[in-house]
Coordinates of C-alpha atoms in Angstrom, one line a residue:
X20 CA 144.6 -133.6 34.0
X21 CA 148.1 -133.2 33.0
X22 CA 150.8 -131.3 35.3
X23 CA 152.8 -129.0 34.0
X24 CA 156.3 -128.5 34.5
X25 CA 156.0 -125.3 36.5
X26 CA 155.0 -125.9 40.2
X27 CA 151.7 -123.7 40.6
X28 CA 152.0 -121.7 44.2
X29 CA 148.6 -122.2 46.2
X30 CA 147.6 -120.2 49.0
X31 CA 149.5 -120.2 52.4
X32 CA 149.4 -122.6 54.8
X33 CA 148.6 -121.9 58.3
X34 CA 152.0 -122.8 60.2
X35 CA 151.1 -124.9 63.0
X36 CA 149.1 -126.5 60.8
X37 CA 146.3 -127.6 63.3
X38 CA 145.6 -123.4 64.0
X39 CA 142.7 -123.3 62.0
X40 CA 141.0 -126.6 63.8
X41 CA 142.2 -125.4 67.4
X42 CA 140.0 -121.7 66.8
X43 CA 137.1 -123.9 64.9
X44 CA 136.9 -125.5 68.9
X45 CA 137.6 -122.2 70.7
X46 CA 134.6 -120.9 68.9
X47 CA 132.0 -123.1 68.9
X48 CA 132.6 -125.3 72.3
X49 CA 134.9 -123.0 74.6
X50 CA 133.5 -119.4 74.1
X51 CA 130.0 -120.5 74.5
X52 CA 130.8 -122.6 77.5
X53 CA 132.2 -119.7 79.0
X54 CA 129.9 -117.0 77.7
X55 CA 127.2 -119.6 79.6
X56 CA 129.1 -119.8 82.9
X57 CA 129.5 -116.0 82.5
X58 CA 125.5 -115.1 82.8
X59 CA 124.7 -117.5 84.9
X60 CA 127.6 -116.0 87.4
X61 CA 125.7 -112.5 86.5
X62 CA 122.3 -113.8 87.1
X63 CA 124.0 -115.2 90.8
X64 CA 124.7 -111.3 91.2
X65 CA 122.0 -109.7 90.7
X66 CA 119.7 -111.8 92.5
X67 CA 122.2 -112.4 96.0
X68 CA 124.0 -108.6 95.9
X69 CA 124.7 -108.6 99.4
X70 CA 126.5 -112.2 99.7
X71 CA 129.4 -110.1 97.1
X72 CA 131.6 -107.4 98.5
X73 CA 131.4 -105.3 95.1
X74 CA 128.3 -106.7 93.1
X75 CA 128.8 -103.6 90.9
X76 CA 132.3 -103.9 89.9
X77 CA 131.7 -107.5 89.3
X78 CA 128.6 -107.0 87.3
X79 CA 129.9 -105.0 84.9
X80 CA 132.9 -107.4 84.5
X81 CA 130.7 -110.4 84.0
X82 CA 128.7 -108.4 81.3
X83 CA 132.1 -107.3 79.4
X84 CA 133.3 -111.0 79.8
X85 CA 129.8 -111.9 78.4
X86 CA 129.8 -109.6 75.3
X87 CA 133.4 -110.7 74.8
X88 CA 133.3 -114.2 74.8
X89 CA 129.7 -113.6 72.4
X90 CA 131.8 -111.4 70.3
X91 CA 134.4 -113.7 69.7
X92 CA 131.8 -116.7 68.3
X93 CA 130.4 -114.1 65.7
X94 CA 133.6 -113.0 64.9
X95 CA 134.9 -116.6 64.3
X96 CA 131.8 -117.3 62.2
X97 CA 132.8 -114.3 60.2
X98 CA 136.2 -115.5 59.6
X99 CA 135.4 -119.2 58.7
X100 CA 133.9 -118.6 55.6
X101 CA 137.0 -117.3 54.4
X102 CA 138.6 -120.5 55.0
X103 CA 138.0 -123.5 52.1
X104 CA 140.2 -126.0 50.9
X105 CA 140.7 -127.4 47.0
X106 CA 138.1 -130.2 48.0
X107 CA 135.4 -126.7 48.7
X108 CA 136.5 -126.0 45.3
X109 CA 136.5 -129.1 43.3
X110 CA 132.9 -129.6 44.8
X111 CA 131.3 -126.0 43.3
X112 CA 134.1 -125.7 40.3
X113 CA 134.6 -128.3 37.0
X114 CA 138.4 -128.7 36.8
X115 CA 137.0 -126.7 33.0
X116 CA 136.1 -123.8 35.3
X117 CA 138.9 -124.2 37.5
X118 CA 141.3 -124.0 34.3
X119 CA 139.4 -121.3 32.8
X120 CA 138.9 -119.2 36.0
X121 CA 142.7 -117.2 36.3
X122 CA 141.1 -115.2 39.2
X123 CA 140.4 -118.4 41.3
X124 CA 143.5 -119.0 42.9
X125 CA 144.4 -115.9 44.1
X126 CA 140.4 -115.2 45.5
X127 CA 141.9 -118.6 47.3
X128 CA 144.9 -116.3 48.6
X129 CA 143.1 -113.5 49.4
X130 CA 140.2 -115.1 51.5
X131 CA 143.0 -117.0 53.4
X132 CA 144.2 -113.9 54.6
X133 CA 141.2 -112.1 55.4
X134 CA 140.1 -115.7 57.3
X135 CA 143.6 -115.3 59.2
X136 CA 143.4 -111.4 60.1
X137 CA 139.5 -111.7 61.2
X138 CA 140.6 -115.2 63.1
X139 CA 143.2 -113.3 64.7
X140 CA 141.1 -110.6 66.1
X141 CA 138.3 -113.8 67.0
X142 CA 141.0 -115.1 69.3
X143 CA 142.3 -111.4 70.8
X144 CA 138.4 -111.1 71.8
X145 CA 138.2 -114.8 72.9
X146 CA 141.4 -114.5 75.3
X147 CA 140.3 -110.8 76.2
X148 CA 136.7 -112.7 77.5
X149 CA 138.3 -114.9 79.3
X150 CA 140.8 -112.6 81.1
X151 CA 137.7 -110.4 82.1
X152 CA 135.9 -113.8 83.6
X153 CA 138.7 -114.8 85.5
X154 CA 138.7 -111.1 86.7
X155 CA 135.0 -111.2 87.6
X156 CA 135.4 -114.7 89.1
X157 CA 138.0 -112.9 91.6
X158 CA 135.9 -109.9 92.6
X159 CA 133.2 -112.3 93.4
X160 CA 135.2 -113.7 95.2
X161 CA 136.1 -111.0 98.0
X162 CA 134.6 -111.5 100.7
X163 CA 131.9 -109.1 101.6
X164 CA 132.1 -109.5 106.0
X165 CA 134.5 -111.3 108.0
X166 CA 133.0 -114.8 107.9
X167 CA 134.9 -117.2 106.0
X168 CA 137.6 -113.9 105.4
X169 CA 140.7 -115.3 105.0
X170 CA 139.6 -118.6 102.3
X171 CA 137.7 -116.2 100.2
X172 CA 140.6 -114.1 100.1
X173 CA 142.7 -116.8 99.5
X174 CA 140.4 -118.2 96.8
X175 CA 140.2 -114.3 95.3
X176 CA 144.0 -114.3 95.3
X177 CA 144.5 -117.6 93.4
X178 CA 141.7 -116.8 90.9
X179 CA 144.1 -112.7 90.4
X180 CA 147.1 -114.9 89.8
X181 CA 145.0 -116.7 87.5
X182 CA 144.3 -113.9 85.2
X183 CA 147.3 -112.0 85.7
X184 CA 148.6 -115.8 83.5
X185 CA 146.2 -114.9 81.3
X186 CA 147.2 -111.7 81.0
X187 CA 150.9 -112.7 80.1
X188 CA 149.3 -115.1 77.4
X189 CA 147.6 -113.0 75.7
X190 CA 150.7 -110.8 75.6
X191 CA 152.9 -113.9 74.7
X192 CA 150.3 -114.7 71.9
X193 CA 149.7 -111.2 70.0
X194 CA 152.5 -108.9 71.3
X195 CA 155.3 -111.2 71.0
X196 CA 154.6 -113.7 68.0
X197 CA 152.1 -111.8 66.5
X198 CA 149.5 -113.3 64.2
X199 CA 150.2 -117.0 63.0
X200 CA 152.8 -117.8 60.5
X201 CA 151.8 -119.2 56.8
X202 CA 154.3 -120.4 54.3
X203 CA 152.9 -121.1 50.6
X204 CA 152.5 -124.5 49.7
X205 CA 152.9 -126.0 46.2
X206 CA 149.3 -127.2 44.7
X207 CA 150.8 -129.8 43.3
X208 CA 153.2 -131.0 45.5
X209 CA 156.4 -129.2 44.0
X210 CA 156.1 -132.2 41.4
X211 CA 156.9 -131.4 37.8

């Protein structure tokens, strides 16, 4: 195939460039981890109510934390198949369709950003799961009498300051620098 002397402009490029790989592993090994350690801390609940000082409270955080953290892995799921690379293409597409096909790149564009605004809200829900476990990991943690008091509290407090860090991150991560940078990238290289 011959280049021609006009660099042709591919889609964006996610900016770090190892985003799309990092959420591939928050979906598919951290959110189910978590979304396991969540029910099994709500099946704990409901069978030893009177070992937590607020089962209730915590139940109902566990089960948020739960359809969060699910929520997040279909979500993700959702978004992946909006992200391909040239290889994806040169494996369904002749370079005769790909030459013929003047709608192909931009599709490219377009499903890169609906991968990126659907990954986005996969990682809002992710973080928003895990802030609500850490949550329901420190009302668990309160102690329900006066035996072993003061650790539990302790243990309660530590796990609070845990999600209020959470808390700020997901603030830091969507408030602050919003949804993850791109810049367009050159499908040729910028080579003439």
């Amino acid at each position: 195939m011959e280049k021609s002397d006009e660099p042709l402009v591919g889609p964006p490029v996610p900016v770090p460039l190892g985003y799309a790989e990092a959420s591939v592993a928050l979906q598919t090994v951290s959110a189910p981890l978590l979304a396991g350690a969540s029910l099994t801390l709500l099946g704990v609940i409901v069978v030893d109510a009177g070992d937590f000082r607020w089962p209730g409270l915590t139940l109902l955080i566990v089960v948020s934390a739960s359809m969060a953290l699910i929520a997040s892995m279909q979500i993700g799921a959702d978004a992946r198949q909006y992200l391909y690379n040239r290889d994806t293409i040169n494996a369904w597409y002749t370079e005769d369709e790909q030459r013929r096909s003047a709608g192909l790149k931009e599709r490219r564009e377009r499903d890169f950003r609906r991968w990126r605004r659907r990954n986005h809200r996969a990682a809002i829900v992710f973080n928003t799961g895990t802030l609500l476990l850490i949550l329901a990991v420190s009302t668990a943690l309160a102690p329900p009498g006066r035996d072993q008091a003061v650790w539990r509290w302790i243990a309660a407090g530590l796990a609070l300051a845990g999600a209020f860090v959470e808390a700020w991150w997901v603030h830091r991560l969507f408030r602050r620098d919003g949804p993850p940078r791109e810049k367009t990238k050159s499908l040729n290289g910028g080579k003439r």
